[in-house]
Amino acid sequence: MGKVKVTVSFVLTFCMLLSIGSFSTETKAASKFNYTDAFAKSILFYEANWCGEDAGNNRLKWRGPCHVDDGSDVGIDLSGGFHDCGDHVKFGLPQTYSASTLGWAYYEFKDTFIEKGQDEYMLNINKHFCDYFIKCFVNDTTFYYQVGDGDTDHSYWGPPEMQDTERPAFYVATPETPGSDVAGSAAAALALMYINYKDRDLEYSKKCLDTAIRLYNFGKKYRGNSKAQTYYTPASYYDELMWGAVWLCIATGDKSYLDDVETFMTERGIGGDKVEYYNHWTHCWDDVFGGVFLMMSQLSDKPKYKEAAEENLYFWINELTTTPGGLRYLHEWACLKYAASASFLALVYNKYSPDQKYVDFAKSQIDYILGDNPRQSSYVVGFGENYPKFPHHRAASGRLEGELTREDKNDPERHILYGALVGGPKEDDSYVDDINQYVYTEVGLDYNAGFVGAMAGMTELFGKDQEPEETPDIESGPPEYSIEAQVTYENEQQSVINANVYNVNMAPPHFENGITVRYFVDLSEFYEKGYSVKHVKTGIAFTDNGAKITGLQPWDPSNNIYFAEIYWPASVKMFGKSQFQFKIYTSNATCYDPDNDFSREGLPTEKTEFFKTQCMPVYKDGKLVYGKEPYKDPTITFTPTPVTTPTPVSDVVIQMYNSTFHSSNQVAPKFCIMNPTSKTLDLTDVKIRYYYTIDGDKPQTFSCDYTPLGDGNVTGEFVKMDNPTTDADYYLEISFKAGKLEPEECFYFSTRFWKTDWSDFDLSNDYSYNEGGGDYEDWSKVTAYVKDKLEWGIEPGTVIVVPTPTPTAKPEILYGDVTGDGSVDSIDFASMRLYLLGIRKDMPAANWEEAGDLNGDGEVDSIDFAKLRRHLLSIT
């Protein structure tokens, strides 16, 4: 209990000193800049670098869960934390430095964070840092501090959500491989979290403090620098251990930590009554002496710390190289982060030792960053005039480079990386806004850490009456789909089309399945010459990612309009640009005229030119997402003159044809399931049976070659019939593990099966075989069951009894009953369709011409077909 009393007493006393040392310097006239807005945006940047399962739970909706398996190679959950810069490695020192510096900024300017509504955001960010550090400190002698291989990571350019490269737990601090610097720096961050958060969540804050103490002791006992491949090579660990000791002293009130600082100073060779160390860097990831000296000038009564802190600031204000535009220029790499951090230290020191020169210095550097420079340009993304448009940042770029996606990071970035401070200009104030020139355009956790503190201080001085501005496009836009195409070759027998389809879904970024493209053709010239759709074929000529194409399918057969659908197997992950080339051709006719095809409109014939077309519509999961479809004849309202109530339409309609000849070593039925009802059809309730003769009983294998449902969701089972017929002794039962079919929708899928010895089938005597000519048609010799109830087709061996009608003077006409079976149902619909397609010359009913003439114009045509369809669907 005694220690608690000491803690409270010490902290209260120190906080009173801070309040006495609050800003009292007279400030100059307000700047033209909205410091409060820059302050708010500088915090928002960290949400772009958020890593882990909850990366999509922040304000940036173009971020999502990423790298959730970090640590799996060592069997430990190391997910969370923050990506380092524009890459996705989680490095040790820059991350712990950033967390502690942000915590320090909140500690010094807490009231400003609260007044400007930024306290929740800042504390949430700091908590995410600390959650990660606690997770990484798995026991008192094991602290993981780097996840990801910098070399491998830098070879990837794309959103972190889509990265699948290996991310090993690369470095861990142990007694044998110490990391005193990362341990001390993380201890500082955790101690600050305790100080800043204890009034909100005391239990969590105590956990942070306990971890901080243990981490500090670990780093103090086992000495040595951390590693970071070649990316962050520390010069010393003493300053980080001192930094940890400073904040543990403030958090606990235990002044023995100040003794540790003295001990470390002596060990470092800069002890004694005077600091023999003139530190001309500033507070940064590898050198926190600036922060140590400044805080020790307030914690210790020894004048050497005050002298050291003031000497450092004097150098920055009076002696450091200055660009023609007024920027203090320490180093060409990330010159602005040093200027921002030095400004932060000046503003903090001004709280304790008020002097206008510190304010003037900080204002000059921050104003330069915000746009008061020879280029009259802001160096903060999303703020001010002419801000950088190409920060070197993979997530903000949103471009996924690779052989298949064919995206380029040099293209305009998909997102605005609000608040990011870029590296900055050269010594002559020149700047190149090029994503590849990362000395200029790099951003990072440590770049913004001191900048957040400086903006908090500037806001306290100059932003009392300012408010944050809007952040347009903070949320990702809708998915982007488009297609461009060109004609590669065409003549009277074929048309060859080259196309690129684009799909980009950034909310959050992810690969997609279920993309399809339709190409519509008009076959009127074929029908005029006595040909039909069965004489026109399709094929893929080239694809870079497995594109496939269906045969021509009916769209508006009464007007000879058909379409081919290009699709990709479910195993193909699509994002960005997918290239494919396909052809529509005939070998029997020489009458093909591509110019009347709906999808041919506007396509150039020059091979070097593509045209963005609306006439090749793009679909996602069967729904139109880009482009337009060709016109269909308007549906005519059906006003029947019924004699009896028609039999309700079945719950499902099956269309089918076979793509193999009469004799083949495999059977390849292609199916279309139609939902003619007004309700959603759950495909998991549906089973389809295809009947055939085995022609030599052997084991068989089933394959689904195409389905938009995804691999493994269409299954087949072979069943030997208990009561075989001459045309069927087996059936293939097809079922579905997923999928729903909305009213009037169709679902196409292609199957094959074969005997394991590859012996031939004789398909000519098979009950369900339909040569079909490459065209889907209603096929009652395939049966369909919904919840095990027969809803479509006729099972083989079924005896159909046709009653002998009682003759009358004039038979009563049942309109729509073109088959003459006494009911109006889907069989009539199929028969009329075959008649209109020219496949059959008449229909079964003796009075079919009268029964089929639903509008009474003396003809059976497409208008009657449309009326019958609407009647069966119960559409008024």
PDB file of C-alpha atoms in Angstrom, residues 517-641:
ATOM      1  CA  VAL A 517     -19.701 -11.963 -69.355  1.00  0.00           C
ATOM      2  CA  ARG A 518     -22.325 -12.359 -72.061  1.00  0.00           C
ATOM      3  CA  TYR A 519     -21.893 -11.824 -75.797  1.00  0.00           C
ATOM      4  CA  PHE A 520     -25.192 -11.470 -77.665  1.00  0.00           C
ATOM      5  CA  VAL A 521     -25.647 -12.437 -81.318  1.00  0.00           C
ATOM      6  CA  ASP A 522     -28.488 -12.162 -83.834  1.00  0.00           C
ATOM      7  CA  LEU A 523     -28.835 -15.354 -85.875  1.00  0.00           C
ATOM      8  CA  SER A 524     -31.580 -14.103 -88.189  1.00  0.00           C
ATOM      9  CA  GLU A 525     -29.376 -14.589 -91.233  1.00  0.00           C
ATOM     10  CA  PHE A 526     -28.919 -18.262 -90.324  1.00  0.00           C
ATOM     11  CA  TYR A 527     -32.636 -18.927 -89.993  1.00  0.00           C
ATOM     12  CA  GLU A 528     -33.325 -17.128 -93.272  1.00  0.00           C
ATOM     13  CA  LYS A 529     -30.978 -19.595 -94.982  1.00  0.00           C
ATOM     14  CA  GLY A 530     -32.554 -22.646 -93.323  1.00  0.00           C
ATOM     15  CA  TYR A 531     -29.951 -23.021 -90.590  1.00  0.00           C
ATOM     16  CA  SER A 532     -30.459 -22.725 -86.848  1.00  0.00           C
ATOM     17  CA  VAL A 533     -28.589 -22.151 -83.613  1.00  0.00           C
ATOM     18  CA  LYS A 534     -27.357 -25.741 -83.687  1.00  0.00           C
ATOM     19  CA  HIS A 535     -25.066 -24.803 -86.597  1.00  0.00           C
ATOM     20  CA  VAL A 536     -23.227 -22.078 -84.627  1.00  0.00           C
ATOM     21  CA  LYS A 537     -20.454 -22.991 -82.207  1.00  0.00           C
ATOM     22  CA  THR A 538     -18.336 -21.141 -79.634  1.00  0.00           C
ATOM     23  CA  GLY A 539     -14.843 -21.568 -78.260  1.00  0.00           C
ATOM     24  CA  ILE A 540     -12.123 -19.962 -76.150  1.00  0.00           C
ATOM     25  CA  ALA A 541      -9.076 -19.026 -78.223  1.00  0.00           C
ATOM     26  CA  PHE A 542      -6.956 -17.589 -75.396  1.00  0.00           C
ATOM     27  CA  THR A 543      -7.230 -17.027 -71.660  1.00  0.00           C
ATOM     28  CA  ASP A 544      -4.722 -15.995 -69.014  1.00  0.00           C
ATOM     29  CA  ASN A 545      -6.698 -17.379 -66.075  1.00  0.00           C
ATOM     30  CA  GLY A 546      -8.874 -20.264 -67.182  1.00  0.00           C
ATOM     31  CA  ALA A 547     -11.857 -18.581 -68.823  1.00  0.00           C
ATOM     32  CA  LYS A 548     -14.454 -20.923 -70.346  1.00  0.00           C
ATOM     33  CA  ILE A 549     -17.414 -20.358 -72.643  1.00  0.00           C
ATOM     34  CA  THR A 550     -20.854 -21.930 -72.969  1.00  0.00           C
ATOM     35  CA  GLY A 551     -22.639 -22.760 -76.176  1.00  0.00           C
ATOM     36  CA  LEU A 552     -25.197 -20.293 -77.467  1.00  0.00           C
ATOM     37  CA  GLN A 553     -28.189 -20.017 -75.183  1.00  0.00           C
ATOM     38  CA  PRO A 554     -31.593 -18.516 -75.982  1.00  0.00           C
ATOM     39  CA  TRP A 555     -32.351 -14.951 -74.997  1.00  0.00           C
ATOM     40  CA  ASP A 556     -35.171 -13.926 -77.324  1.00  0.00           C
ATOM     41  CA  PRO A 557     -35.564 -16.912 -79.670  1.00  0.00           C
ATOM     42  CA  SER A 558     -38.632 -15.447 -81.350  1.00  0.00           C
ATOM     43  CA  ASN A 559     -36.261 -12.771 -82.711  1.00  0.00           C
ATOM     44  CA  ASN A 560     -33.302 -15.157 -83.116  1.00  0.00           C
ATOM     45  CA  ILE A 561     -31.292 -13.531 -80.287  1.00  0.00           C
ATOM     46  CA  TYR A 562     -28.860 -15.815 -78.417  1.00  0.00           C
ATOM     47  CA  PHE A 563     -25.863 -15.347 -76.180  1.00  0.00           C
ATOM     48  CA  ALA A 564     -22.653 -17.099 -75.183  1.00  0.00           C
ATOM     49  CA  GLU A 565     -21.540 -16.773 -71.577  1.00  0.00           C
ATOM     50  CA  ILE A 566     -17.876 -16.506 -70.626  1.00  0.00           C
ATOM     51  CA  TYR A 567     -17.206 -17.730 -67.093  1.00  0.00           C
ATOM     52  CA  TRP A 568     -14.366 -18.725 -64.801  1.00  0.00           C
ATOM     53  CA  PRO A 569     -14.104 -21.805 -62.564  1.00  0.00           C
ATOM     54  CA  ALA A 570     -14.723 -21.176 -58.884  1.00  0.00           C
ATOM     55  CA  SER A 571     -11.059 -21.913 -58.151  1.00  0.00           C
ATOM     56  CA  VAL A 572      -9.977 -18.825 -60.119  1.00  0.00           C
ATOM     57  CA  LYS A 573      -9.430 -15.745 -57.932  1.00  0.00           C
ATOM     58  CA  MET A 574     -10.268 -12.627 -59.917  1.00  0.00           C
ATOM     59  CA  PHE A 575      -9.197  -9.044 -59.266  1.00  0.00           C
ATOM     60  CA  GLY A 576      -8.183  -6.310 -61.646  1.00  0.00           C
ATOM     61  CA  LYS A 577      -7.861  -7.265 -65.300  1.00  0.00           C
ATOM     62  CA  SER A 578      -8.643 -10.654 -66.863  1.00  0.00           C
ATOM     63  CA  GLN A 579      -7.819 -11.204 -70.526  1.00  0.00           C
ATOM     64  CA  PHE A 580      -9.588 -13.626 -72.833  1.00  0.00           C
ATOM     65  CA  GLN A 581     -10.235 -14.222 -76.511  1.00  0.00           C
ATOM     66  CA  PHE A 582     -13.167 -16.201 -77.878  1.00  0.00           C
ATOM     67  CA  LYS A 583     -14.772 -17.036 -81.190  1.00  0.00           C
ATOM     68  CA  ILE A 584     -18.251 -17.622 -82.519  1.00  0.00           C
ATOM     69  CA  TYR A 585     -18.133 -19.675 -85.688  1.00  0.00           C
ATOM     70  CA  THR A 586     -19.815 -22.070 -88.090  1.00  0.00           C
ATOM     71  CA  SER A 587     -18.337 -24.719 -90.305  1.00  0.00           C
ATOM     72  CA  ASN A 588     -21.497 -25.475 -92.298  1.00  0.00           C
ATOM     73  CA  ALA A 589     -22.711 -22.063 -93.389  1.00  0.00           C
ATOM     74  CA  THR A 590     -21.205 -18.981 -95.012  1.00  0.00           C
ATOM     75  CA  CYS A 591     -23.835 -16.473 -94.017  1.00  0.00           C
ATOM     76  CA  TYR A 592     -22.584 -15.091 -90.691  1.00  0.00           C
ATOM     77  CA  ASP A 593     -23.036 -11.324 -90.490  1.00  0.00           C
ATOM     78  CA  PRO A 594     -21.507 -10.096 -87.200  1.00  0.00           C
ATOM     79  CA  ASP A 595     -22.620  -6.513 -87.842  1.00  0.00           C
ATOM     80  CA  ASN A 596     -26.157  -7.236 -86.642  1.00  0.00           C
ATOM     81  CA  ASP A 597     -24.957  -8.699 -83.341  1.00  0.00           C
ATOM     82  CA  PHE A 598     -25.924  -6.634 -80.311  1.00  0.00           C
ATOM     83  CA  SER A 599     -22.521  -7.050 -78.640  1.00  0.00           C
ATOM     84  CA  ARG A 600     -20.581  -6.192 -81.821  1.00  0.00           C
ATOM     85  CA  GLU A 601     -21.696  -2.541 -81.680  1.00  0.00           C
ATOM     86  CA  GLY A 602     -18.813  -0.087 -81.481  1.00  0.00           C
ATOM     87  CA  LEU A 603     -16.012  -2.664 -81.318  1.00  0.00           C
ATOM     88  CA  PRO A 604     -12.940  -1.566 -83.293  1.00  0.00           C
ATOM     89  CA  THR A 605     -11.155  -3.815 -85.720  1.00  0.00           C
ATOM     90  CA  GLU A 606      -7.727  -2.321 -85.056  1.00  0.00           C
ATOM     91  CA  LYS A 607      -5.799  -4.802 -82.913  1.00  0.00           C
ATOM     92  CA  THR A 608      -4.079  -2.064 -80.940  1.00  0.00           C
ATOM     93  CA  GLU A 609      -7.301  -0.400 -79.826  1.00  0.00           C
ATOM     94  CA  PHE A 610      -9.851  -1.499 -77.235  1.00  0.00           C
ATOM     95  CA  PHE A 611     -13.322  -0.044 -76.805  1.00  0.00           C
ATOM     96  CA  LYS A 612     -15.076   0.169 -73.453  1.00  0.00           C
ATOM     97  CA  THR A 613     -18.413  -1.338 -74.333  1.00  0.00           C
ATOM     98  CA  GLN A 614     -21.783  -1.445 -72.609  1.00  0.00           C
ATOM     99  CA  CYS A 615     -23.023  -4.178 -74.944  1.00  0.00           C
ATOM    100  CA  MET A 616     -21.054  -7.047 -73.407  1.00  0.00           C
ATOM    101  CA  PRO A 617     -22.768  -7.042 -69.997  1.00  0.00           C
ATOM    102  CA  VAL A 618     -20.891  -8.220 -66.905  1.00  0.00           C
ATOM    103  CA  TYR A 619     -22.601 -10.204 -64.124  1.00  0.00           C
ATOM    104  CA  LYS A 620     -21.694 -11.011 -60.541  1.00  0.00           C
ATOM    105  CA  ASP A 621     -23.376 -14.140 -59.199  1.00  0.00           C
ATOM    106  CA  GLY A 622     -25.905 -13.914 -62.019  1.00  0.00           C
ATOM    107  CA  LYS A 623     -26.871 -10.287 -61.404  1.00  0.00           C
ATOM    108  CA  LEU A 624     -26.117  -7.568 -63.937  1.00  0.00           C
ATOM    109  CA  VAL A 625     -23.430  -5.243 -62.571  1.00  0.00           C
ATOM    110  CA  TYR A 626     -22.194  -3.493 -65.712  1.00  0.00           C
ATOM    111  CA  GLY A 627     -23.477  -2.801 -69.197  1.00  0.00           C
ATOM    112  CA  LYS A 628     -26.857  -3.407 -70.779  1.00  0.00           C
ATOM    113  CA  GLU A 629     -28.819  -6.312 -72.216  1.00  0.00           C
ATOM    114  CA  PRO A 630     -30.586  -6.404 -75.588  1.00  0.00           C
ATOM    115  CA  TYR A 631     -34.252  -5.562 -75.871  1.00  0.00           C
ATOM    116  CA  LYS A 632     -36.810  -8.324 -75.552  1.00  0.00           C
ATOM    117  CA  ASP A 633     -40.285  -8.309 -77.021  1.00  0.00           C
ATOM    118  CA  PRO A 634     -42.686  -6.889 -74.433  1.00  0.00           C
ATOM    119  CA  THR A 635     -44.646  -9.514 -72.570  1.00  0.00           C
ATOM    120  CA  ILE A 636     -48.357  -9.501 -73.441  1.00  0.00           C
ATOM    121  CA  THR A 637     -50.858  -9.710 -70.622  1.00  0.00           C
ATOM    122  CA  PHE A 638     -52.593 -13.079 -70.698  1.00  0.00           C
ATOM    123  CA  THR A 639     -56.367 -12.969 -70.523  1.00  0.00           C
ATOM    124  CA  PRO A 640     -57.427 -16.613 -70.819  1.00  0.00           C
ATOM    125  CA  THR A 641     -60.817 -17.980 -71.640  1.00  0.00           C
TER     126      THR A 641
END
